[in-house]
Tab-separated table of C-alpha atoms in Angstrom:
chain	number	residue	atom	x	y	z
S	8	MET	CA	13.113	226.189	58.764
S	9	PRO	CA	16.469	224.505	58.140
S	10	GLY	CA	16.747	220.981	56.809
S	11	VAL	CA	17.268	218.966	53.658
S	12	VAL	CA	14.043	219.949	51.943
S	13	ASP	CA	14.113	217.322	49.189
S	14	ILE	CA	13.954	214.370	51.597
S	15	ASP	CA	10.311	214.116	52.598
S	16	LEU	CA	9.907	211.607	55.429
S	17	SER	CA	6.190	212.408	55.649
S	18	ASP	CA	5.450	211.089	52.156
S	19	GLN	CA	4.044	207.550	52.032
S	20	ALA	CA	5.988	207.099	48.789
S	21	PHE	CA	9.236	207.382	50.768
S	22	TRP	CA	8.288	204.344	52.857
S	23	ARG	CA	7.491	202.339	49.741
S	24	LEU	CA	11.103	202.690	48.580
S	25	PRO	CA	13.410	199.688	48.994
S	26	PRO	CA	15.210	199.770	52.377
S	27	ALA	CA	18.572	200.427	50.704
S	28	GLU	CA	17.222	203.556	49.010
S	29	ARG	CA	15.689	204.827	52.239
S	30	GLU	CA	19.022	204.305	53.970
S	31	VAL	CA	20.802	206.492	51.389
S	32	ALA	CA	18.407	209.290	52.319
S	33	PHE	CA	18.878	208.726	56.060
S	34	ALA	CA	22.661	208.728	55.658
S	35	ARG	CA	22.440	212.081	53.936
S	36	LEU	CA	20.225	213.452	56.700
S	37	ARG	CA	22.619	212.189	59.373
S	38	GLY	CA	25.442	214.036	57.645
S	39	GLU	CA	23.698	217.251	56.584
S	40	ALA	CA	20.611	217.760	58.741
S	41	PRO	CA	20.458	215.391	61.708
S	42	VAL	CA	17.474	217.290	63.109
S	43	SER	CA	15.364	218.404	60.135
S	44	TRP	CA	11.905	219.936	59.999
S	45	GLN	CA	9.357	217.790	58.172
S	46	ARG	CA	5.899	218.720	56.976
S	47	PRO	CA	2.759	217.169	58.526
S	48	PRO	CA	2.638	213.469	57.610
S	49	ASP	CA	0.243	212.108	55.029
S	50	SER	CA	-2.686	211.028	57.176
S	51	VAL	CA	-3.627	207.398	56.597
S	52	LEU	CA	-5.090	206.285	59.909
S	53	MET	CA	-7.064	209.394	60.918
S	54	GLY	CA	-7.881	210.865	57.514
S	55	PRO	CA	-8.018	214.537	56.475
S	56	ASP	CA	-10.552	215.570	59.142
S	57	MET	CA	-8.004	215.202	61.961
S	58	PRO	CA	-5.457	218.017	61.504
S	59	THR	CA	-1.880	217.384	62.569
S	60	THR	CA	1.370	219.331	62.511
S	61	GLY	CA	4.933	219.010	61.276
S	62	TYR	CA	7.754	217.607	63.370
S	63	TRP	CA	11.514	217.474	63.892
S	64	ALA	CA	13.054	214.276	62.490
S	65	VAL	CA	15.868	212.934	64.698
S	66	VAL	CA	18.046	210.484	62.777
S	67	ARG	CA	21.391	210.170	64.604
S	68	TYR	CA	22.042	207.427	67.162
S	69	GLY	CA	23.351	209.807	69.814
S	70	ASP	CA	20.410	212.169	69.481
S	71	VAL	CA	17.889	209.331	69.665
S	72	ARG	CA	19.456	208.175	72.916
S	73	MET	CA	19.499	211.727	74.263
S	74	VAL	CA	15.797	212.266	73.548
S	75	SER	CA	14.916	208.855	74.987
S	76	ARG	CA	16.769	209.508	78.235
S	77	ASP	CA	15.357	212.981	78.891
S	78	PRO	CA	11.642	212.403	79.607
S	79	LYS	CA	11.297	215.782	81.335
S	80	THR	CA	12.185	217.703	78.177
S	81	PHE	CA	10.786	215.237	75.655
S	82	ARG	CA	7.436	213.966	76.898
S	83	SER	CA	5.244	211.077	75.734
S	84	GLY	CA	1.874	212.062	77.193
S	85	GLN	CA	0.760	214.010	74.110
S	86	GLY	CA	1.226	211.019	71.821
S	87	VAL	CA	3.912	208.755	70.403
S	88	MET	CA	2.720	208.505	66.784
S	89	PHE	CA	3.387	210.813	63.843
S	90	GLU	CA	-0.253	211.805	63.768
S	91	ASP	CA	-2.317	213.337	66.528
S	92	VAL	CA	-5.013	210.914	67.621
S	93	PRO	CA	-7.877	211.308	70.117
S	94	GLU	CA	-6.806	211.022	73.749
S	95	GLU	CA	-9.265	208.204	74.395
S	96	LEU	CA	-7.674	206.145	71.631
S	97	LEU	CA	-4.221	206.667	73.150
S	98	GLU	CA	-5.544	205.656	76.556
S	99	ALA	CA	-7.153	202.474	75.230
S	100	SER	CA	-4.473	201.287	72.839
S	101	ILE	CA	-0.974	202.319	73.913
S	102	SER	CA	-1.262	201.885	77.686
S	103	PHE	CA	1.617	203.501	79.571
S	104	LEU	CA	3.644	204.203	76.393
S	105	ALA	CA	1.756	207.482	75.985
S	106	THR	CA	2.065	208.618	79.617
S	107	ASP	CA	4.603	210.552	81.653
S	108	ALA	CA	5.681	210.332	85.274
S	109	PRO	CA	4.178	209.892	87.798
S	110	ARG	CA	1.417	207.896	86.056
S	111	HIS	CA	3.880	206.116	83.795
S	112	THR	CA	5.973	205.095	86.793
S	113	LYS	CA	2.916	203.687	88.567
S	114	LEU	CA	1.539	201.731	85.605
S	115	ARG	CA	4.886	200.338	84.487
S	116	GLY	CA	5.703	199.371	88.062
S	117	LEU	CA	2.437	197.496	88.480
S	118	VAL	CA	2.837	195.622	85.190
S	119	SER	CA	6.466	194.807	86.018
S	120	ALA	CA	5.389	193.436	89.399
S	121	ALA	CA	3.355	190.773	87.594
S	122	PHE	CA	6.522	189.357	86.007
S	123	THR	CA	7.689	187.475	89.083
S	124	PRO	CA	10.662	185.070	88.827
S	125	ARG	CA	8.175	182.180	88.777
S	126	GLN	CA	6.191	183.753	85.941
S	127	THR	CA	9.371	184.518	84.006
S	128	ALA	CA	10.616	180.926	84.319
S	129	ARG	CA	7.223	179.622	83.198
S	130	ILE	CA	7.211	182.009	80.237
S	131	GLU	CA	10.660	180.918	79.046
S	132	GLU	CA	9.834	177.229	79.363
S	133	ARG	CA	6.558	177.666	77.491
S	134	ILE	CA	8.190	179.664	74.679
S	135	ARG	CA	10.749	176.914	74.087
S	136	GLY	CA	7.943	174.382	73.863
S	137	LEU	CA	5.938	176.531	71.468
S	138	ALA	CA	8.984	177.075	69.223
S	139	THR	CA	9.472	173.316	68.999
S	140	ALA	CA	5.807	172.820	68.096
S	141	VAL	CA	5.918	175.549	65.423
S	142	VAL	CA	8.950	173.951	63.758
S	143	ASP	CA	7.368	170.480	64.035
S	144	GLU	CA	4.429	171.741	61.993
S	145	LEU	CA	6.701	173.591	59.564
S	146	ILE	CA	8.622	170.395	58.835
S	147	GLU	CA	5.365	168.561	58.199
S	148	ARG	CA	3.945	171.363	56.023
S	149	GLY	CA	7.022	172.059	53.871
S	150	ASP	CA	7.064	175.158	51.634
S	151	CYS	CA	4.670	177.768	53.011
S	152	ASP	CA	4.097	181.398	53.920
S	153	PHE	CA	6.781	181.805	56.588
S	154	VAL	CA	5.192	184.916	58.070
S	155	GLU	CA	1.800	183.247	58.479
S	156	HIS	CA	2.957	179.865	59.788
S	157	VAL	CA	6.069	180.756	61.794
S	158	ALA	CA	6.856	184.448	62.327
S	159	LYS	CA	3.268	185.363	63.180
S	160	ARG	CA	2.267	182.215	64.970
S	161	LEU	CA	4.901	182.016	67.700
S	162	PRO	CA	4.414	185.491	69.280
S	163	MET	CA	0.608	185.467	69.088
S	164	THR	CA	0.353	181.958	70.508
S	165	THR	CA	2.818	182.931	73.229
S	166	ILE	CA	0.766	185.967	74.257
S	167	ALA	CA	-2.569	184.131	74.253
S	168	ASP	CA	-1.094	181.239	76.212
S	169	LEU	CA	0.638	183.397	78.819
S	170	ILE	CA	-2.340	185.688	79.415
S	171	GLY	CA	-4.688	182.706	79.584
S	172	VAL	CA	-6.972	183.635	76.670
S	173	PRO	CA	-9.583	180.855	76.258
S	174	GLU	CA	-9.213	178.736	73.126
S	175	SER	CA	-12.637	179.929	71.960
S	176	GLN	CA	-11.389	183.535	71.770
S	177	ARG	CA	-7.884	183.068	70.378
S	178	ASP	CA	-8.810	183.423	66.724
S	179	THR	CA	-10.723	186.610	67.566
S	180	VAL	CA	-7.693	188.009	69.399
S	181	THR	CA	-5.398	187.162	66.482
S	182	VAL	CA	-7.667	188.863	63.929
S	183	ALA	CA	-8.143	191.947	66.116
S	184	ALA	CA	-4.387	192.279	66.758
S	185	ASP	CA	-3.785	192.219	62.996
S	186	GLU	CA	-6.487	194.865	62.494
S	187	VAL	CA	-4.963	197.244	65.053
S	188	VAL	CA	-1.720	197.433	63.047
S	189	GLY	CA	-3.161	196.666	59.584
S	190	TRP	CA	-4.722	200.047	58.845
S	191	ASN	CA	-2.383	200.497	55.850
S	192	ASP	CA	-2.828	196.965	54.492
S	193	PRO	CA	-5.556	196.715	51.806
S	194	ASP	CA	-5.953	192.982	52.474
S	195	VAL	CA	-6.653	193.579	56.154
S	196	LEU	CA	-8.823	196.645	55.549
S	197	ALA	CA	-11.069	194.793	53.076
S	198	GLY	CA	-12.757	198.056	52.102
S	199	ARG	CA	-13.194	199.391	55.645
S	200	ALA	CA	-12.171	202.852	56.854
S	201	PRO	CA	-8.781	202.613	58.639
S	202	PHE	CA	-9.790	204.440	61.820
S	203	GLU	CA	-13.079	202.580	62.204
S	204	MET	CA	-11.363	199.203	61.792
S	205	ASN	CA	-8.579	200.182	64.193
S	206	ALA	CA	-10.964	201.464	66.873
S	207	GLY	CA	-13.230	198.428	66.555
S	208	ALA	CA	-10.304	196.042	66.962
S	209	ILE	CA	-9.103	197.920	70.060
S	210	MET	CA	-12.596	197.648	71.563
S	211	THR	CA	-12.645	193.910	70.870
S	212	LEU	CA	-9.294	193.288	72.557
S	213	THR	CA	-10.160	195.528	75.498
S	214	ALA	CA	-13.468	193.772	76.109
S	215	ILE	CA	-11.847	190.324	76.065
S	216	ALA	CA	-9.122	191.425	78.495
S	217	MET	CA	-11.503	193.152	80.910
S	218	GLU	CA	-13.810	190.140	80.974
S	219	LEU	CA	-10.860	187.831	81.662
S	220	ALA	CA	-9.527	190.178	84.363
S	221	GLU	CA	-12.843	190.080	86.213
S	222	LEU	CA	-12.892	186.281	85.932
S	223	ARG	CA	-9.360	185.965	87.320
S	224	ARG	CA	-10.222	188.149	90.299
S	225	ARG	CA	-12.850	185.548	91.197
S	226	GLN	CA	-11.061	182.465	89.902
S	227	PRO	CA	-7.244	182.782	89.966
S	228	ALA	CA	-5.226	180.549	87.642
S	229	ASP	CA	-1.588	179.955	86.739
S	230	ASP	CA	-1.413	182.659	84.049
S	231	LEU	CA	-0.190	186.199	83.528
S	232	MET	CA	-3.690	187.693	83.782
S	233	THR	CA	-3.932	186.413	87.339
S	234	ALA	CA	-0.532	187.942	88.075
S	235	LEU	CA	-1.687	191.264	86.600
S	236	VAL	CA	-4.869	191.481	88.675
S	237	GLN	CA	-2.969	190.491	91.822
S	238	ALA	CA	0.048	192.767	91.271
S	239	GLU	CA	0.270	195.426	93.956
S	240	VAL	CA	2.666	198.312	94.530
S	241	GLU	CA	2.248	200.543	97.592
S	242	GLY	CA	-1.361	199.432	98.015
S	243	GLU	CA	-2.385	200.121	94.407
S	244	ARG	CA	-3.540	197.647	91.790
S	245	LEU	CA	-4.330	197.837	88.097
S	246	THR	CA	-7.926	198.582	87.133
S	247	SER	CA	-9.706	196.463	84.531
S	248	GLU	CA	-9.449	199.386	82.094
S	249	GLU	CA	-5.682	199.629	82.632
S	250	ILE	CA	-5.320	195.879	82.148
S	251	GLY	CA	-7.382	196.134	78.966
S	252	ALA	CA	-5.083	198.837	77.575
S	253	PHE	CA	-1.998	196.791	78.477
S	254	PHE	CA	-3.459	193.740	76.740
S	255	VAL	CA	-3.956	195.789	73.567
S	256	LEU	CA	-0.346	196.955	73.785
S	257	LEU	CA	0.910	193.421	74.421
S	258	SER	CA	-1.193	191.972	71.597
S	259	VAL	CA	0.191	194.518	69.154
S	260	ALA	CA	3.754	195.283	70.298
S	261	GLY	CA	4.511	191.773	71.498
S	262	ASN	CA	3.165	190.276	68.296
S	263	ASP	CA	4.010	192.603	65.420
S	264	THR	CA	7.581	193.401	66.463
S	265	THR	CA	8.690	189.797	66.970
S	266	ARG	CA	6.925	188.775	63.765
S	267	HIS	CA	8.830	191.370	61.746
S	268	THR	CA	12.180	190.600	63.372
S	269	THR	CA	11.747	186.875	62.718
S	270	SER	CA	10.840	187.509	59.075
S	271	HIS	CA	13.667	189.994	58.434
S	272	THR	CA	16.164	187.678	60.101
S	273	LEU	CA	15.344	184.664	57.948
S	274	HIS	CA	15.640	186.899	54.890
S	275	ALA	CA	19.031	188.160	56.123
S	276	LEU	CA	20.293	184.624	56.777
S	277	THR	CA	19.236	183.773	53.222
S	278	ARG	CA	21.038	186.808	51.764
S	279	PHE	CA	24.188	186.318	53.850
S	280	PRO	CA	25.031	182.602	53.831
S	281	ASP	CA	28.424	183.166	55.505
S	282	GLU	CA	26.637	184.527	58.578
S	283	ARG	CA	24.307	181.548	58.533
S	284	ARG	CA	27.319	179.204	58.494
S	285	ILE	CA	28.791	180.995	61.511
S	286	LEU	CA	25.573	180.437	63.438
S	287	LEU	CA	25.323	176.817	62.315
S	288	GLU	CA	28.683	176.088	63.924
S	289	ASP	CA	27.073	176.500	67.352
S	290	PRO	CA	23.424	177.668	67.271
S	291	PRO	CA	22.755	177.615	71.053
S	292	GLY	CA	26.112	179.141	71.950
S	293	ARG	CA	26.118	181.960	69.399
S	294	MET	CA	22.418	182.780	69.498
S	295	PRO	CA	22.401	185.302	72.407
S	296	VAL	CA	24.864	187.618	70.629
S	297	ALA	CA	23.252	187.012	67.236
S	298	VAL	CA	19.794	187.948	68.510
S	299	GLU	CA	20.990	191.498	69.191
S	300	GLU	CA	22.029	191.776	65.549
S	301	PHE	CA	18.674	190.354	64.469
S	302	VAL	CA	16.937	193.195	66.310
S	303	ARG	CA	19.342	195.896	65.088
S	304	TRP	CA	19.054	194.710	61.505
S	305	ALA	CA	15.265	194.472	61.507
S	306	THR	CA	14.505	197.457	63.769
S	307	PRO	CA	10.840	196.415	63.913
S	308	VAL	CA	9.715	199.639	65.635
S	309	MET	CA	10.850	202.296	63.198
S	310	THR	CA	9.737	205.491	64.957
S	311	PHE	CA	8.388	206.966	68.154
S	312	ARG	CA	7.447	210.543	68.848
S	313	ARG	CA	7.929	212.876	71.789
S	314	THR	CA	6.778	216.461	72.415
S	315	ALA	CA	9.122	219.173	73.718
S	316	SER	CA	7.979	220.431	77.129
S	317	SER	CA	10.159	223.551	76.914
S	318	ASP	CA	12.419	225.384	74.474
S	319	THR	CA	15.536	223.284	73.953
S	320	GLU	CA	18.296	222.446	71.484
S	321	LEU	CA	19.394	219.225	69.805
S	322	SER	CA	22.460	218.958	67.527
S	323	ASP	CA	22.616	222.764	67.352
S	324	GLN	CA	18.987	222.939	66.216
S	325	ALA	CA	16.593	225.048	68.283
S	326	ILE	CA	13.364	223.242	69.189
S	327	ALA	CA	10.413	225.191	70.574
S	328	GLU	CA	8.121	224.153	73.408
S	329	GLY	CA	5.249	222.118	71.976
S	330	ASP	CA	7.146	220.946	68.881
S	331	LYS	CA	6.896	217.274	67.952
S	332	VAL	CA	10.139	215.318	67.865
S	333	VAL	CA	10.184	211.969	66.031
S	334	MET	CA	13.002	209.478	66.591
S	335	PHE	CA	13.890	207.316	63.584
S	336	TYR	CA	15.306	204.131	65.111
S	337	SER	CA	15.962	202.556	61.714
S	338	SER	CA	18.363	205.391	60.906
S	339	ALA	CA	19.988	205.359	64.349
S	340	ASN	CA	20.693	201.637	63.999
S	341	ARG	CA	22.593	202.331	60.755
S	342	ASP	CA	24.560	205.284	62.108
S	343	GLU	CA	28.242	205.025	61.107
S	344	ALA	CA	29.205	206.970	64.231
S	345	ALA	CA	27.749	204.241	66.460
S	346	PHE	CA	28.357	200.992	64.545
S	347	ASP	CA	31.308	199.607	62.638
S	348	GLU	CA	30.134	198.853	59.080
S	349	PRO	CA	26.443	199.250	59.988
S	350	GLN	CA	25.314	198.052	56.549
S	351	ARG	CA	26.816	194.638	57.256
S	352	PHE	CA	24.722	191.911	58.874
S	353	ASP	CA	27.108	190.499	61.482
S	354	VAL	CA	25.872	187.793	63.867
S	355	ARG	CA	29.060	188.192	65.955
S	356	ARG	CA	28.707	191.967	66.401
S	357	ASP	CA	29.654	192.607	70.013
S	358	PRO	CA	29.087	194.988	71.682
S	359	ASN	CA	25.837	195.860	69.970
S	360	HIS	CA	24.127	198.731	71.745
S	361	HIS	CA	21.288	199.050	69.244
S	362	VAL	CA	18.099	201.038	69.814
S	363	GLY	CA	15.784	198.306	68.559
S	364	PHE	CA	14.133	198.222	72.004
S	365	GLY	CA	14.321	201.997	72.398
S	366	GLY	CA	17.133	204.319	73.299
S	367	GLY	CA	17.002	203.723	77.039
S	368	GLY	CA	15.221	205.797	79.642
S	369	PRO	CA	11.882	205.045	81.327
S	370	HIS	CA	10.180	203.925	78.104
S	371	TYR	CA	12.713	201.205	77.268
S	372	CYS	CA	10.800	198.173	75.961
S	373	LEU	CA	9.303	196.195	78.840
S	374	GLY	CA	9.032	193.130	76.605
S	375	ALA	CA	12.689	193.061	75.503
S	376	SER	CA	13.458	189.916	77.514
S	377	LEU	CA	10.349	188.174	76.150
S	378	ALA	CA	11.302	189.079	72.572
S	379	ARG	CA	14.871	187.858	73.031
S	380	THR	CA	13.632	184.542	74.423
S	381	GLN	CA	11.302	184.036	71.462
S	382	LEU	CA	13.994	184.871	68.913
S	383	ARG	CA	16.588	182.623	70.576
S	384	SER	CA	14.104	179.774	70.763
S	385	ILE	CA	12.720	179.899	67.244
S	386	PHE	CA	16.063	180.357	65.473
S	387	THR	CA	17.810	177.703	67.537
S	388	GLU	CA	15.042	175.301	66.496
S	389	LEU	CA	15.083	176.406	62.857
S	390	LEU	CA	18.843	176.271	62.370
S	391	THR	CA	19.261	173.021	64.281
S	392	ARG	CA	16.461	171.159	62.538
S	393	LEU	CA	16.141	172.990	59.202
S	394	PRO	CA	19.647	174.331	58.517
S	395	ASP	CA	18.925	174.938	54.811
S	396	ILE	CA	15.701	176.903	55.253
S	397	GLU	CA	15.512	180.005	53.035
S	398	ALA	CA	13.164	182.927	52.520
S	399	GLY	CA	11.833	184.448	49.339
S	400	GLU	CA	11.734	188.189	48.689
S	401	PRO	CA	9.388	190.070	51.040
S	402	GLU	CA	6.675	192.489	49.959
S	403	PRO	CA	6.820	195.332	52.520
S	404	LEU	CA	3.972	197.749	53.143
S	405	ALA	CA	4.302	201.505	53.479
S	406	GLY	CA	3.688	203.267	56.781
C-alpha cells in the first residue's frame, strides 16, 4: 500500500519522541502521504491475545474535518481507539462516543437535555469558586507538583461536585479515573495487567454512578445526576447503565483532557514569556481568545478512529469498506495549510478553528463549554494572583 513507510505511527517508540521530533514526521506525512497505511499498532492495553488490524492515518486538517463531518461514511460504532476492544468494554466506558445514529442521537440528546440553563449557570459559578480555592492552596503550599495539585485537582473536583459524588467516594473516583487512562503508566499500573486494571476501574466508576442514579430517582438534589435521571426527550430517559457509561466518560474525558491542557499551557507560558506578558496586560479580557490557543497547542485528545462503511476516497487515496481510519488531531492542529505559523504559540490567534474538541459533526465534544470555563477560570486566577508562576520540564508518557 502507498505511504511513507519509514514513519511508523504504530510504534510506541514514536510517541516517546519529543513533540518537536514527532511534528517533523507529521509535517512530512502531510506533504508526502496525507493518508498513509500504517501497520497494526503495538498492543499495550489489550495485549497480544486480542488481534487488531492496520489503519489509514489521516494527518491533514481538512481531511480530519471531512472525516469528522461525514458520520455515514466514517462510523464510530465499531470503536474509536487504535486497537479493537470488546464491545462490552466500549459500551461501559466510552458511552455514546462509540455509537452511530440513531442511538448516538438519542443518547447525546438525553445527556444534553440535562444541561439546562440553570445547571449551566450553577456549573460556571462553581468552577470559578473551585479555581479560586485551588489557587488559594497553591499560594499556601508554594513549590509543588503542578499536575497533582492544580491541573488534576480542578477538573476532578469539578466533576465530583457537579455530579454530586459523596465525599466518602471522591478519592475512589479519582483513583479509578486515573486507572482508566493510566494503562501505560508504570506508576499507576503498579505491576498489574493493563486490561485488568482498566476494566476494574471502569466497573468501580459504573457501580458508583448507578448507585447514585438510583438514589437520585428517589431523592432528587441540586446536582447534575438528578438532572441526568430526570432528563427526558420524546418520552425516553437514560437507563442506569447508560448513566454509568456517561459517568465513566465524564470522569475520564472531562478530567484527563483539561488536566493535560492546563499543564501544557503553563509550560508554554513559561517557554514563551512574551505571550505571558500579553495575557498579563488584561487576563480576563484576553482569556477567551487565549483559551482557544491553549487547546490547539496542547491538543489533549491526540487521535480518534472511525471505520469506513463503504468504499470511499480521501485525498486521492482509495479506502475500502471496513478499513480503519485514524484522525491525528495533533498533526491537524499544526497544519500549515490551516494555521499561520502553526509552530508559534500565539495567545491572540484569531480566528482559531482548531480541532482540539474534534473536527465538527455529531461527535463534537459535548464538554467543550465546560473545558473552556475551567481553563478561563484557572488561568485568570493564576495570572492575576501568581503572575510569575513557572513550570519545569514535563516527563510525557508514550501512548
